[in-house]
Short mmCIF file of C-alpha atoms and ligand atoms in Angstrom, two decimals:
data_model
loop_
_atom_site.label_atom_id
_atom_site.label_comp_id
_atom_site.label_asym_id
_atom_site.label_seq_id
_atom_site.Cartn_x
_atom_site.Cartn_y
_atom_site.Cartn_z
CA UNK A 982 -6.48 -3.56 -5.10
CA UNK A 983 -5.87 -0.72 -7.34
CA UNK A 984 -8.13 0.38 -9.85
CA UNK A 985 -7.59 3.06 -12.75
CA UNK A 986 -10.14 4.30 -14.53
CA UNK A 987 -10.05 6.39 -17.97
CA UNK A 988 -13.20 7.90 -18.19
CA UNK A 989 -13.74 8.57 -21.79
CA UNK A 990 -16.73 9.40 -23.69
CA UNK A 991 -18.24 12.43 -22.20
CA UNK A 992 -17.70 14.69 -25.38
CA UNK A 993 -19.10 12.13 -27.68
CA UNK A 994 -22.12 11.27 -25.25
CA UNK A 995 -23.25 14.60 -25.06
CA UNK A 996 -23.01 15.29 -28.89
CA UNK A 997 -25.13 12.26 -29.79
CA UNK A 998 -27.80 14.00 -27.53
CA UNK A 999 -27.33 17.49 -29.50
CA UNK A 1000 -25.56 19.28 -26.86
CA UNK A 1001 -22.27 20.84 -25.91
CA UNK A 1002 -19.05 19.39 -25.02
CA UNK A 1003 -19.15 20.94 -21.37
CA UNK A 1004 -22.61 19.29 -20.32
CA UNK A 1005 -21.21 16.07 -20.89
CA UNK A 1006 -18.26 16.31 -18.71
CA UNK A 1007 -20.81 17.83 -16.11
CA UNK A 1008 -23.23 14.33 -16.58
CA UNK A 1009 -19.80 12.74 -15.92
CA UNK A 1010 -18.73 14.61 -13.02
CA UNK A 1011 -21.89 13.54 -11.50
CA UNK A 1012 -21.31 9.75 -12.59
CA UNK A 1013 -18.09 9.83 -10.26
CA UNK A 1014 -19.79 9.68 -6.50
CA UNK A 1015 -21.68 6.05 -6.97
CA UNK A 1016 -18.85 4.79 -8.93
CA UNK A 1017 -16.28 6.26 -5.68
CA UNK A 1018 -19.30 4.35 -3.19
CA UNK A 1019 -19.25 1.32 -4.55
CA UNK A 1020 -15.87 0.86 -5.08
CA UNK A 1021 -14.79 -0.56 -1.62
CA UNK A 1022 -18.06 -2.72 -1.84
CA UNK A 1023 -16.25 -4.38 -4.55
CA UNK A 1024 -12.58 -4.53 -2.91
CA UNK A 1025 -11.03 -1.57 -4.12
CA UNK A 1026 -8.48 0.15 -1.81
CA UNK A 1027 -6.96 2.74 -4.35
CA UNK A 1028 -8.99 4.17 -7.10
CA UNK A 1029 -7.26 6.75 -9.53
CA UNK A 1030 -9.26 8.57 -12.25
CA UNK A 1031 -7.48 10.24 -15.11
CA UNK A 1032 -9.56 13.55 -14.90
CA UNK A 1033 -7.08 16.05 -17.08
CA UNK A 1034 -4.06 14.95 -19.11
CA UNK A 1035 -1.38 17.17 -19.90
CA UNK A 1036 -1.96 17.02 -23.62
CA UNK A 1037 -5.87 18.31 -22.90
CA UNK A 1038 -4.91 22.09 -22.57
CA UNK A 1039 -4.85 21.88 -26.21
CA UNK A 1040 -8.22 21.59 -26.18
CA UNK A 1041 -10.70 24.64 -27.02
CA UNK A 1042 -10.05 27.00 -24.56
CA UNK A 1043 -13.92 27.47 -23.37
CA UNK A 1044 -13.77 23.63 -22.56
CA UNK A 1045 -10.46 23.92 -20.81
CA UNK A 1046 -11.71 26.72 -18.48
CA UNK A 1047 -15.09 24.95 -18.07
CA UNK A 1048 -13.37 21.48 -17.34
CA UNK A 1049 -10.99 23.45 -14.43
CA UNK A 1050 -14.36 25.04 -13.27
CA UNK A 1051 -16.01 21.34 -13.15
CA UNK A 1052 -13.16 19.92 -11.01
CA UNK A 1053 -12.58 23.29 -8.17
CA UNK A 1054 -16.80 22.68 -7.94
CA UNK A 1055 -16.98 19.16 -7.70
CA UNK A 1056 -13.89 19.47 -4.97
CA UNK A 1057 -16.21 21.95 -2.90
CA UNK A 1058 -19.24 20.42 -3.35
CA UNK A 1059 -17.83 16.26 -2.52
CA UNK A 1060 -15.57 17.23 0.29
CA UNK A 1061 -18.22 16.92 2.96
CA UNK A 1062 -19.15 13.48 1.18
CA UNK A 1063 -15.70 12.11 1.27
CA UNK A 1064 -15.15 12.70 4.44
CA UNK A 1065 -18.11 10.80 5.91
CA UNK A 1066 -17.94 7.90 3.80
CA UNK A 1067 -14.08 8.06 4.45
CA UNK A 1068 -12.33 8.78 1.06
CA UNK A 1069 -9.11 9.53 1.37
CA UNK A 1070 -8.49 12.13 -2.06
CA UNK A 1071 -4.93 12.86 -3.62
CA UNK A 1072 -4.61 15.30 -6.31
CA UNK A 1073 -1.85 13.81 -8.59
CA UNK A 1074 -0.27 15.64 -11.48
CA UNK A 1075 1.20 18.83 -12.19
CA UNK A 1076 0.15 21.85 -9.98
CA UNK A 1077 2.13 25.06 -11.40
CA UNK A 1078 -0.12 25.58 -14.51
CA UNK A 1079 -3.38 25.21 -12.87
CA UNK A 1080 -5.33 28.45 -11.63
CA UNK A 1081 -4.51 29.41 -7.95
CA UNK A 1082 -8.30 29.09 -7.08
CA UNK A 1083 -8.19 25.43 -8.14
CA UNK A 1084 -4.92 24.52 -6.05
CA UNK A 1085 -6.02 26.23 -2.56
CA UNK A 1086 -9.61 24.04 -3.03
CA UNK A 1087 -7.18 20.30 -3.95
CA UNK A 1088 -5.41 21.27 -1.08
CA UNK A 1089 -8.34 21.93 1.15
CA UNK A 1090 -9.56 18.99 0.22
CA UNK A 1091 -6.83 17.31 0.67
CA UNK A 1092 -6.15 18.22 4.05
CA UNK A 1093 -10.28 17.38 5.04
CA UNK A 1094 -10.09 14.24 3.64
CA UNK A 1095 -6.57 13.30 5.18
CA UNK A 1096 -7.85 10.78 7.62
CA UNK A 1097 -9.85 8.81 5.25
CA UNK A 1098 -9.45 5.21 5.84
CA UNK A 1099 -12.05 3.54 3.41
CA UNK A 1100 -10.74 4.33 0.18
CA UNK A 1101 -8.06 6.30 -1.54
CA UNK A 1102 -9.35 8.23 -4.68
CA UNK A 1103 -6.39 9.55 -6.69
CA UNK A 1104 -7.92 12.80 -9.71
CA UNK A 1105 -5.05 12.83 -11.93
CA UNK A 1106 -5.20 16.74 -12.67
CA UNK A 1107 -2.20 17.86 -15.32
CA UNK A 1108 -1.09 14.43 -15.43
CA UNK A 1109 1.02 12.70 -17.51
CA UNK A 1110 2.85 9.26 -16.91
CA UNK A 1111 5.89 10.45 -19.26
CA UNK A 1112 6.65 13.56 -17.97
CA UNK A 1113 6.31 12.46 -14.04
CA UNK A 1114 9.33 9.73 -15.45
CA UNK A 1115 11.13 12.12 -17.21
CA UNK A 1116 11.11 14.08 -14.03
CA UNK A 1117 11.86 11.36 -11.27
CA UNK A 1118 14.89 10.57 -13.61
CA UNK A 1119 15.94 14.74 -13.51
CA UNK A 1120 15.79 14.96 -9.78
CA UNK A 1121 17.90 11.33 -9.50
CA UNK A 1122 20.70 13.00 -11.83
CA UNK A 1123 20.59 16.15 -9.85
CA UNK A 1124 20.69 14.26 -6.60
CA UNK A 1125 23.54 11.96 -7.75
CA UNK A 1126 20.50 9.03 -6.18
CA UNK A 1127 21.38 5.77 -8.31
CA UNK A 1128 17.31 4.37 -7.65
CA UNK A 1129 15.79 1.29 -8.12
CA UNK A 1130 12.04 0.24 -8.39
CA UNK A 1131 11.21 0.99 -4.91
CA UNK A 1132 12.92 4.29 -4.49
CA UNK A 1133 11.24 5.46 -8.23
CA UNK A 1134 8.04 4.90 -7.13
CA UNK A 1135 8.43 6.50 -3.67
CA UNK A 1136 10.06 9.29 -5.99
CA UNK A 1137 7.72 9.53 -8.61
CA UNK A 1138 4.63 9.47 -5.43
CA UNK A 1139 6.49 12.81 -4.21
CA UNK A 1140 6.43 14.17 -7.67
CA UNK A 1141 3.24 13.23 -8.22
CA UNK A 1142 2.30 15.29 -5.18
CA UNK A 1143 1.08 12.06 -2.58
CA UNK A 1144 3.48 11.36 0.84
CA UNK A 1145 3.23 7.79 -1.07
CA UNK A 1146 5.06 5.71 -3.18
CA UNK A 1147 3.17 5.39 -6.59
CA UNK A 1148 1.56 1.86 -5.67
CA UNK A 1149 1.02 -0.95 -8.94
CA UNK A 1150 -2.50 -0.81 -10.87
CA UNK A 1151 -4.16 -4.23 -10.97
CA UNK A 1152 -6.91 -3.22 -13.22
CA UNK A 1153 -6.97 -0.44 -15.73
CA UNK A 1154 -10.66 0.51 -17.31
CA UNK A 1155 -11.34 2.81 -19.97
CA UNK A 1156 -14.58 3.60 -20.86
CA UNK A 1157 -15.71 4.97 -24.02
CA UNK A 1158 -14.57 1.96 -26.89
CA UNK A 1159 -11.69 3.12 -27.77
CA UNK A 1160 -8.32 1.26 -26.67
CA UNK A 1161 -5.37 2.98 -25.72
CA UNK A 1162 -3.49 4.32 -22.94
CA UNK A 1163 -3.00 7.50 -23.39
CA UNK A 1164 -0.01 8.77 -21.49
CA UNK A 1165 -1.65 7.27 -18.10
CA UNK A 1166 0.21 5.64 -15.66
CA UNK A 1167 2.65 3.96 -17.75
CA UNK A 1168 4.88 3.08 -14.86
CA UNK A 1169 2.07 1.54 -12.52
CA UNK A 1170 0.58 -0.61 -15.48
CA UNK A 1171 3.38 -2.74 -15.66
CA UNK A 1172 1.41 -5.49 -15.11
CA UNK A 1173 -2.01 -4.18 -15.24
CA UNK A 1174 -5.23 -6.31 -16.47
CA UNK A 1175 -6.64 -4.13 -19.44
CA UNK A 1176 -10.63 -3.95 -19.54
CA UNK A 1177 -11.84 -1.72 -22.45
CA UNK A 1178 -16.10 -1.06 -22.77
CA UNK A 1179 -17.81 0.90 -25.26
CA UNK A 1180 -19.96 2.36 -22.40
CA UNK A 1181 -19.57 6.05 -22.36
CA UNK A 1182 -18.64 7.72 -19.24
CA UNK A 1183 -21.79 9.72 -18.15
CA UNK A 1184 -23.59 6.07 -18.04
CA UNK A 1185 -20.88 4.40 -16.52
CA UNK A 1186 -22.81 3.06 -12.96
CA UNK A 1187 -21.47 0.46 -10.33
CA UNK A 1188 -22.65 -2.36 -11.97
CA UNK A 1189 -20.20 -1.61 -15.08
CA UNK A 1190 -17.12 -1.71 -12.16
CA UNK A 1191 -19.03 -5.01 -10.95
CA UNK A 1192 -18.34 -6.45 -14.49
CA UNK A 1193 -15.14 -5.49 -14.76
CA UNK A 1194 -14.19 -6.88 -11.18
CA UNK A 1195 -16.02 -10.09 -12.51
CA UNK A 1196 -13.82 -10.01 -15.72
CA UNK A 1197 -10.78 -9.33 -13.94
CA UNK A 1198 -11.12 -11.65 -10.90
CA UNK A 1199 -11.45 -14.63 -14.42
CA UNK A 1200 -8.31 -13.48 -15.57
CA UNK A 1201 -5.13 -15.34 -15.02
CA UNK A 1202 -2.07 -13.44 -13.80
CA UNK A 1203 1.39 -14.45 -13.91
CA UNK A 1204 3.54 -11.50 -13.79
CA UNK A 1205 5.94 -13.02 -15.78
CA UNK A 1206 5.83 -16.26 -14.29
CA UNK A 1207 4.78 -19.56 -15.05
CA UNK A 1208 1.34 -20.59 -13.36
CA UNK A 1209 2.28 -23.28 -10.38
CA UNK A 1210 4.98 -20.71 -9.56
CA UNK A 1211 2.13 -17.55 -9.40
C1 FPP B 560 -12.98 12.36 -21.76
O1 FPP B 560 -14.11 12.66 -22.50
C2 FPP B 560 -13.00 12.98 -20.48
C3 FPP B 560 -12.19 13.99 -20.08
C4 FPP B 560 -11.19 14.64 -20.93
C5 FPP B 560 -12.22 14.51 -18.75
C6 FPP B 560 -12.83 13.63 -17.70
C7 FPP B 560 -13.68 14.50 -16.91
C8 FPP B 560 -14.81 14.15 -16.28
C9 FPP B 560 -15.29 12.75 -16.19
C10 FPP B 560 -15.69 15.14 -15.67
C11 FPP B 560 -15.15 15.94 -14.58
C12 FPP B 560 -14.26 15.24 -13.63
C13 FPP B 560 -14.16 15.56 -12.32
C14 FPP B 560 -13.12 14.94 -11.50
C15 FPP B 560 -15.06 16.54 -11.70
P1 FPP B 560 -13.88 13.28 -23.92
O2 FPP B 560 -14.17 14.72 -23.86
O3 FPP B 560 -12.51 12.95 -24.42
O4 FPP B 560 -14.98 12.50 -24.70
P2 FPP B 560 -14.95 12.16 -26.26
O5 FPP B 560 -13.81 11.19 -26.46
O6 FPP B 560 -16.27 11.53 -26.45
O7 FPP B 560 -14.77 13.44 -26.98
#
């Protein structure tokens, strides 16, 4: 079970309480952990979290800085965590325009948390679903590889920095009432459930992932099929 989440809302949260930009995406840093501890509670094997799209460098550059500062912290300070309630992390995105500081602490992590059997949490970090494609496709033509489904995802997994192939979403959650995708994961949601909730991010707790589980486990899936056949 595969569960992306788009956690959306932090900005706007922390406005309506009359303070900056950056304290919200700290409150929502902190939401993360339960939301990572319950998951397998609730059947979820792989759990990826949109934390930095490519298109957010264009932000302000104070929140950019304080938003790279957020994620090499929150990598220190949950490593320890992770690895005792056996979280496997990957890092997936684009590495060569984030600060060196930043990369040596994902792949720290990374390596700490290698062994982690419990749960795989994927931080999309410089991420972007279009350019990964766009990619996978450059490094076919260059390689002369004619691929198919299986070998694009195991490409697009080594692109996207894992040893794995890019595995299917089931359930795709964005928090924060508005409804879009957003350049995330466009390949993997081919047949993703959508669950949309106007609950901003820094309140997002376990028992909004409960719902959604309950929502999703209502829904009917076909993948293109006709029900008896499913
Ligand atoms: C969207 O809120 C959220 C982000 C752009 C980044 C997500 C980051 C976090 C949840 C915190 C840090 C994450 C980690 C992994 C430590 P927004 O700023 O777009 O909110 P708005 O739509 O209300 O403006």
């Amino acid at each position: 079970m595969h569960v992306a989440i788009i956690m959306d809302g932090n900005g706007r949260w922390a406005r309506a309480r009359r303070r900056p930009r950056e304290w919200g995406h700290r409150q929502g840093a902190k939401a993360i952990r339960a939301i990572v501890e319950s998951a397998p509670d609730v059947g979820i094997d792989v759990l990826t979290l949109y934390a930095f799209s490519a298109d957010n460098w264009k932000r302000p550059d104070a929140e950019v800085r304080g938003l790279l500062r957020l994620f090499r912290r929150y990598l220190r300070a949950e490593t320890p965590s992770m690895v005792e309630d056996g979280v496997r992390l990957q890092v997936i995105g684009r590495r060569d325009r984030l600060p060196a500081d930043l990369v040596r602490a994902i792949r720290t992590s990374e390596e700490a948390t290698r062994h982690g059997s419990r749960i795989t949490l994927r931080l999309a970090v410089d991420y972007s679903a279009r350019d990964a494609m766009v990619r996978v496709a450059r490094v076919a033509a260059e390689s002369g590889t004619v691929v198919d489904e299986a070998s694009f995802a195991e490409l697009m997994g080594q692109i996207l920095n894992t040893d794995d192939a890019v595995p299917d979403v089931d359930l795709l959650i964005r928090s924060g009432g508005e409804q879009r995708l957003s350049d995330f994961l466009l390949w993997e949601c081919a047949y993703a459930e959508l669950y949309f909730t106007s609950r901003m991010w820094p309140d997002f707790r376990p028992e909004d992932l409960r719902e959604a589980m309950r929502v999703f486990a209502a829904r009917d899936r076909r993948f293109g099929m006709v029900a008896e056949a499913v």
